[in-house]
Tab-separated table of C-alpha atoms in Angstrom:
chain	number	residue	atom	x	y	z
A	907	MET	CA	194.491	-57.437	50.597
A	908	ARG	CA	191.178	-56.856	49.194
A	909	ARG	CA	187.338	-57.449	51.106
A	910	ALA	CA	184.994	-59.935	49.083
A	911	GLN	CA	181.774	-58.302	47.311
A	912	LEU	CA	182.680	-54.624	46.973
A	913	ASP	CA	186.345	-54.530	45.578
A	914	ILE	CA	187.331	-53.192	49.233
A	915	GLN	CA	191.409	-52.652	49.300
A	916	LEU	CA	192.383	-52.516	53.114
A	917	LYS	CA	195.627	-50.771	53.491
A	918	THR	CA	198.570	-51.513	56.179
A	919	PRO	CA	199.405	-49.032	58.361
A	920	ASP	CA	202.773	-48.388	56.644
A	921	GLN	CA	200.685	-47.988	53.548
A	922	ILE	CA	198.286	-45.423	55.247
A	923	GLN	CA	201.571	-43.550	56.376
A	924	LYS	CA	202.668	-43.044	52.833
A	925	MET	CA	198.648	-42.277	51.997
A	926	ARG	CA	199.263	-39.505	54.895
A	927	ALA	CA	202.558	-38.296	53.164
A	928	ALA	CA	200.097	-37.604	49.641
A	929	GLY	CA	197.307	-36.016	51.603
A	930	LEU	CA	199.732	-33.339	53.036
A	931	VAL	CA	200.874	-32.587	49.426
A	932	VAL	CA	197.305	-31.590	48.707
A	933	ALA	CA	196.700	-30.055	52.186
A	934	GLU	CA	199.700	-27.731	50.856
A	935	ALA	CA	198.332	-26.928	47.469
A	936	LEU	CA	194.389	-26.174	48.937
A	937	ARG	CA	196.477	-23.995	51.890
A	938	ARG	CA	198.243	-21.970	48.755
A	939	MET	CA	195.095	-21.645	46.470
A	940	SER	CA	193.022	-21.009	49.325
A	941	ALA	CA	195.686	-18.414	50.502
A	942	ALA	CA	195.419	-16.600	46.821
A	943	VAL	CA	191.223	-16.769	46.275
A	944	ALA	CA	190.879	-13.224	45.226
A	945	PRO	CA	188.830	-10.885	43.092
A	946	GLY	CA	190.345	-11.021	39.719
A	947	VAL	CA	192.022	-14.152	40.036
A	948	SER	CA	191.572	-16.702	37.437
A	949	THR	CA	190.618	-20.387	38.118
A	950	ALA	CA	193.749	-21.267	36.023
A	951	ASP	CA	195.534	-19.056	38.237
A	952	LEU	CA	194.570	-21.894	41.078
A	953	ASP	CA	195.283	-24.113	38.948
A	954	ALA	CA	199.118	-22.882	37.996
A	955	ILE	CA	199.527	-23.485	41.799
A	956	ALA	CA	198.240	-26.702	42.522
A	957	GLU	CA	200.654	-27.918	40.005
A	958	ALA	CA	203.665	-26.274	40.887
A	959	THR	CA	202.654	-27.493	44.614
A	960	ILE	CA	202.297	-30.557	43.869
A	961	ARG	CA	205.092	-31.632	41.464
A	962	GLU	CA	207.547	-29.150	43.722
A	963	ALA	CA	206.715	-32.051	46.164
A	964	GLY	CA	207.571	-34.815	44.244
A	965	ALA	CA	204.103	-35.723	43.323
A	966	ILE	CA	201.857	-35.739	40.851
A	967	PRO	CA	198.919	-34.489	39.739
A	968	SER	CA	195.879	-37.128	40.442
A	969	PHE	CA	193.685	-35.251	38.325
A	970	LYS	CA	195.597	-33.843	35.552
A	971	GLY	CA	195.139	-36.845	32.518
A	972	TYR	CA	191.970	-38.561	34.934
A	973	HIS	CA	189.277	-40.211	32.082
A	974	GLY	CA	190.780	-36.952	29.206
A	975	PHE	CA	190.347	-34.009	32.589
A	976	PRO	CA	192.679	-31.373	31.424
A	977	ALA	CA	193.526	-29.595	34.718
A	978	SER	CA	195.225	-30.524	37.672
A	979	ILE	CA	192.318	-28.911	40.183
A	980	CYS	CA	188.470	-28.843	39.946
A	981	SER	CA	187.252	-25.184	40.384
A	982	SER	CA	183.691	-25.065	40.949
A	983	VAL	CA	182.032	-21.941	40.660
A	984	ASN	CA	178.591	-20.394	42.226
A	985	GLU	CA	176.356	-23.090	40.834
A	986	GLN	CA	179.040	-25.388	39.649
A	987	VAL	CA	178.623	-28.144	42.138
A	988	VAL	CA	182.129	-30.268	40.516
A	989	HIS	CA	184.112	-31.080	37.981
A	990	ALA	CA	184.881	-27.610	36.435
A	991	ILE	CA	187.780	-27.076	34.099
A	992	PRO	CA	189.729	-24.291	35.267
A	993	ALA	CA	190.406	-21.373	32.769
A	994	ALA	CA	191.874	-18.020	32.430
A	995	ASP	CA	188.698	-16.270	31.061
A	996	GLN	CA	186.764	-17.677	34.586
A	997	VAL	CA	187.804	-14.586	36.890
A	998	LEU	CA	186.460	-14.710	40.577
A	999	ARG	CA	184.771	-11.890	41.538
A	1000	GLU	CA	183.494	-10.213	44.711
A	1001	GLY	CA	181.191	-12.316	46.586
A	1002	ASP	CA	181.792	-15.565	44.968
A	1003	LEU	CA	181.816	-19.357	46.068
A	1004	ILE	CA	184.258	-21.256	44.732
A	1005	SER	CA	185.177	-25.076	45.373
A	1006	ILE	CA	188.267	-26.261	45.178
A	1007	ASP	CA	189.256	-30.049	44.389
A	1008	CYS	CA	192.629	-31.709	44.200
A	1009	GLY	CA	194.544	-34.830	44.254
A	1010	ALA	CA	198.266	-36.076	44.159
A	1011	VAL	CA	200.188	-39.238	44.188
A	1012	LEU	CA	202.801	-39.811	45.870
A	1013	ASP	CA	204.528	-42.780	45.867
A	1014	GLY	CA	201.840	-44.605	44.097
A	1015	TRP	CA	199.386	-43.729	46.847
A	1016	HIS	CA	196.387	-40.979	46.410
A	1017	GLY	CA	195.316	-38.114	48.779
A	1018	ASP	CA	192.241	-36.431	47.387
A	1019	ALA	CA	190.719	-33.554	49.208
A	1020	ALA	CA	188.375	-29.763	48.475
A	1021	VAL	CA	187.644	-26.875	50.159
A	1022	THR	CA	185.129	-23.941	49.733
A	1023	VAL	CA	186.366	-20.323	49.728
A	1024	GLY	CA	184.853	-17.334	49.840
A	1025	VAL	CA	185.790	-14.339	47.394
A	1026	GLY	CA	185.717	-11.470	49.007
A	1027	GLU	CA	182.769	-10.098	50.849
A	1028	VAL	CA	180.472	-12.985	50.450
A	1029	ASP	CA	176.393	-13.284	51.616
A	1030	PRO	CA	176.594	-14.976	55.559
A	1031	ALA	CA	173.513	-17.444	54.069
A	1032	LEU	CA	176.326	-18.829	51.648
A	1033	LEU	CA	178.728	-19.318	54.247
A	1034	LYS	CA	176.805	-20.778	56.455
A	1035	MET	CA	176.138	-22.955	53.625
A	1036	ALA	CA	179.601	-23.760	53.785
A	1037	SER	CA	180.078	-24.286	57.036
A	1038	VAL	CA	176.967	-26.530	57.365
A	1039	ALA	CA	178.505	-28.644	54.810
A	1040	GLU	CA	181.985	-28.817	56.621
A	1041	ASP	CA	180.513	-29.718	59.711
A	1042	ALA	CA	178.364	-32.565	57.841
A	1043	MET	CA	182.014	-33.865	56.677
A	1044	TRP	CA	183.350	-33.906	60.261
A	1045	ALA	CA	180.126	-35.845	61.476
A	1046	GLY	CA	180.671	-38.114	58.784
A	1047	ILE	CA	183.945	-38.930	59.640
A	1048	ALA	CA	183.543	-39.150	63.640
A	1049	ALA	CA	180.472	-41.489	62.918
A	1050	ALA	CA	183.123	-43.626	60.432
A	1051	ALA	CA	185.799	-43.700	63.437
A	1052	ARG	CA	182.947	-44.767	66.410
A	1053	GLY	CA	181.678	-47.324	64.259
A	1054	ALA	CA	185.093	-48.933	63.518
A	1055	ALA	CA	185.850	-48.638	67.559
A	1056	ASN	CA	183.101	-50.728	68.632
A	1057	GLY	CA	183.170	-52.734	65.492
A	1058	ARG	CA	179.719	-52.448	64.934
A	1059	GLY	CA	179.898	-49.473	61.842
A	1060	ARG	CA	178.336	-49.606	58.839
A	1061	LEU	CA	179.430	-47.904	55.891
A	1062	THR	CA	175.767	-46.437	55.516
A	1063	ASP	CA	176.250	-44.824	59.124
A	1064	ILE	CA	178.659	-42.445	57.634
A	1065	SER	CA	175.966	-41.568	55.245
A	1066	HIS	CA	173.078	-41.039	57.848
A	1067	ALA	CA	175.688	-38.562	59.926
A	1068	VAL	CA	176.314	-36.571	56.913
A	1069	GLU	CA	172.846	-36.309	55.757
A	1070	THR	CA	171.442	-35.702	59.523
A	1071	ALA	CA	174.051	-33.126	59.920
A	1072	VAL	CA	173.280	-31.159	56.807
A	1073	ARG	CA	169.046	-31.558	57.792
A	1074	ARG	CA	170.074	-30.088	61.265
A	1075	GLY	CA	171.732	-27.273	59.473
A	1076	GLY	CA	169.074	-26.230	57.172
A	1077	ARG	CA	166.921	-26.533	54.105
A	1078	TYR	CA	169.187	-27.476	51.655
A	1079	GLY	CA	169.957	-30.002	48.748
A	1080	ILE	CA	172.105	-32.546	49.765
A	1081	VAL	CA	173.429	-34.078	45.813
A	1082	ASP	CA	172.461	-37.283	44.573
A	1083	GLY	CA	174.652	-39.473	42.200
A	1084	TYR	CA	177.993	-37.956	43.724
A	1085	GLY	CA	179.614	-38.689	47.214
A	1086	GLY	CA	182.273	-40.091	48.424
A	1087	HIS	CA	184.767	-43.206	47.983
A	1088	GLY	CA	187.288	-45.321	48.828
A	1089	ILE	CA	190.561	-44.160	47.839
A	1090	GLY	CA	194.189	-45.455	47.581
A	1091	THR	CA	196.308	-46.896	44.965
A	1092	GLU	CA	194.078	-45.243	42.705
A	1093	MET	CA	191.867	-42.015	43.471
A	1094	HIS	CA	188.615	-43.698	43.128
A	1095	GLN	CA	188.185	-47.306	44.331
A	1096	ASP	CA	185.053	-49.313	46.121
A	1097	PRO	CA	182.694	-48.376	48.266
A	1098	HIS	CA	181.041	-45.245	47.313
A	1099	VAL	CA	179.682	-43.196	49.889
A	1100	LEU	CA	176.272	-41.754	49.665
A	1101	ASN	CA	175.634	-38.399	51.563
A	1102	HIS	CA	172.214	-39.643	52.620
A	1103	GLY	CA	170.582	-42.945	53.518
A	1104	ARG	CA	169.470	-45.305	56.532
A	1105	PRO	CA	172.179	-46.075	58.682
A	1106	GLY	CA	173.630	-49.849	59.190
A	1107	LYS	CA	173.742	-50.829	55.994
A	1108	GLY	CA	176.638	-51.980	53.886
A	1109	PRO	CA	180.111	-53.060	54.231
A	1110	ARG	CA	181.547	-53.053	57.781
A	1111	LEU	CA	183.782	-50.533	58.860
A	1112	VAL	CA	187.380	-51.888	59.980
A	1113	PRO	CA	190.894	-51.245	60.248
A	1114	GLY	CA	192.479	-50.187	56.963
A	1115	MET	CA	189.715	-48.760	55.468
A	1116	ALA	CA	190.518	-45.184	53.323
A	1117	LEU	CA	187.698	-43.491	52.360
A	1118	ALA	CA	187.117	-39.674	51.200
A	1119	ILE	CA	184.091	-38.066	52.501
A	1120	GLU	CA	182.770	-35.275	50.492
A	1121	PRO	CA	179.304	-33.499	50.841
A	1122	MET	CA	177.970	-31.295	48.056
A	1123	ILE	CA	174.864	-29.244	49.298
A	1124	THR	CA	173.005	-26.858	47.414
A	1125	MET	CA	171.319	-23.829	48.002
A	1126	GLY	CA	167.924	-24.933	46.327
A	1127	SER	CA	166.716	-28.232	44.640
A	1128	PRO	CA	169.884	-31.124	44.838
A	1129	ARG	CA	169.191	-32.163	41.364
A	1130	THR	CA	172.229	-31.502	38.284
A	1131	VAL	CA	172.649	-31.396	35.213
A	1132	GLU	CA	176.140	-32.078	33.324
A	1133	LEU	CA	177.432	-28.856	31.290
A	1134	SER	CA	178.225	-30.407	26.998
A	1135	ASP	CA	182.294	-30.455	28.277
A	1136	GLY	CA	181.182	-33.827	29.316
A	1137	TRP	CA	182.914	-32.786	32.787
A	1138	THR	CA	181.327	-29.847	34.588
A	1139	VAL	CA	178.279	-30.244	36.959
A	1140	VAL	CA	175.503	-27.693	37.959
A	1141	THR	CA	172.668	-27.414	39.760
A	1142	ARG	CA	169.579	-27.731	37.585
A	1143	ASP	CA	168.315	-24.533	38.904
A	1144	ARG	CA	171.259	-22.675	38.896
A	1145	SER	CA	171.190	-22.209	42.658
A	1146	MET	CA	174.560	-22.083	44.576
A	1147	ALA	CA	176.543	-25.012	45.401
A	1148	VAL	CA	179.096	-26.034	47.910
A	1149	HIS	CA	181.497	-29.161	48.364
A	1150	VAL	CA	183.981	-30.235	50.781
A	1151	GLU	CA	186.271	-33.065	51.305
A	1152	HIS	CA	188.883	-35.165	53.449
A	1153	SER	CA	190.369	-38.500	53.234
A	1154	MET	CA	190.826	-40.480	55.985
A	1155	ALA	CA	191.665	-44.095	57.073
A	1156	LEU	CA	190.544	-46.198	60.002
A	1157	LEU	CA	193.500	-48.171	62.168
A	1158	GLU	CA	193.336	-50.237	64.939
A	1159	ASP	CA	193.044	-46.980	67.366
A	1160	GLY	CA	190.995	-44.711	65.603
A	1161	VAL	CA	191.079	-42.717	62.587
A	1162	TRP	CA	193.313	-40.186	60.590
A	1163	VAL	CA	192.341	-37.694	58.103
A	1164	LEU	CA	195.268	-37.764	55.955
A	1165	THR	CA	194.584	-34.710	54.157
A	1166	ALA	CA	194.329	-32.170	57.045
A	1167	PHE	CA	197.244	-30.644	58.658
A	1168	ASP	CA	196.479	-31.945	62.275
A	1169	GLY	CA	195.523	-35.133	61.510
A	1170	GLY	CA	191.505	-34.436	62.634
A	1171	ARG	CA	192.980	-33.628	66.141
A	1172	ALA	CA	191.258	-30.147	66.258
A	1173	ARG	CA	187.711	-31.430	65.466
A	1174	LEU	CA	187.798	-35.080	66.548
A	1175	GLY	CA	190.173	-35.050	69.816
A	1176	ASP	CA	190.727	-38.622	71.183
A	1177	LEU	CA	189.302	-40.530	68.041
A	1178	VAL	CA	192.762	-39.834	65.754
A	1179	THR	CA	194.799	-42.425	65.716
A	1180	ALA	CA	198.047	-42.311	68.081
A	1181	ARG	CA	200.110	-42.236	64.629
A	1182	GLN	CA	199.014	-38.379	64.175
A	1183	PRO	CA	201.277	-36.734	67.276
A	1184	VAL	CA	199.110	-34.614	69.751
A	1185	ASP	CA	201.382	-31.774	69.358
A	1186	SER	CA	201.594	-32.147	65.399
A	1187	PRO	CA	200.890	-28.766	64.140
A	1188	ALA	CA	197.374	-27.273	62.989
A	1189	THR	CA	197.169	-24.859	60.040
C-alpha cells in the first residue's frame, strides 16, 4: 500500500514486526562495534565485526554492494560526516570521534541506524555535540509520535523538532542536503526527512509510516564536500561532525523505535506502542 504523490510505503503491523527483527540485528551490530572502539582499532576491524554479526543472524548487510559501496558500514571519523569507507589503514586514535552507520536486511525488510562513539579520552565539547545530536534525534521521533497520535502531524514537524533541539543545545551547523528517509522493503524510500525547517508541511504522519531519523551536525560550517572516492562526505571547513540515527515506525497506538533494544521506551515512555513490552530489556 502506497500513498499518492510521494511514493510512501505504508506497512502493516505484521510487516513492522519483521522490520523490528531487522532493526534488532542492526542494534546488536552497533552494540558490538561500539564496545570494540578503541585506539589502535581500524575501521576495517569494525566493518568485519558488523558483517559477521549481521550474517550470523541470517541477515544481509544492506550497505555492501549498494550502488557499488564496498563495505558493511560507513565509518566516518572526525571531519567525515557520512558515507566514509572502512579501511585497514584508518586506525582510530585517542580523542577521535567515529560515527558508525549500519544497515541490515532480513526477510526482505531493512533496518538502519547510526551511533557516534568517542575513542578513549575525548574533548567534552565533542561529546556534548554528540549528545545534542542524539537529543535532537529523539525530539524528532517524539514529534512524529505525537503528530500521528493527534492526527495533525506533518512530516516537517519532525524536521522542526530536530532543528529546535539542536539550536537549543548550542551553536552547531546542521548539515544540509543529507537527512533521514523512509525505509522498508528498500533501505531508502520516500519521503526525505530534512533536519531543519518550518513545521506543518509535507505529508501527514500516519500509522504504517516507517522513517529513519538521522541528525548530522558540525562544530563549524554546515557546508560539506564529497571526496574523490565518490562516497566520503566531509565538512568543508574540516570541523568535527557527528551523525546519529534510528529507524522507527508509527502504529495505531504509538511509535516503535525499531533499532533501539528497548523500542524507545527509556526516552519516549508511553509514546511507545504496546507491541514493545514494557519490561523489554534495554541494552
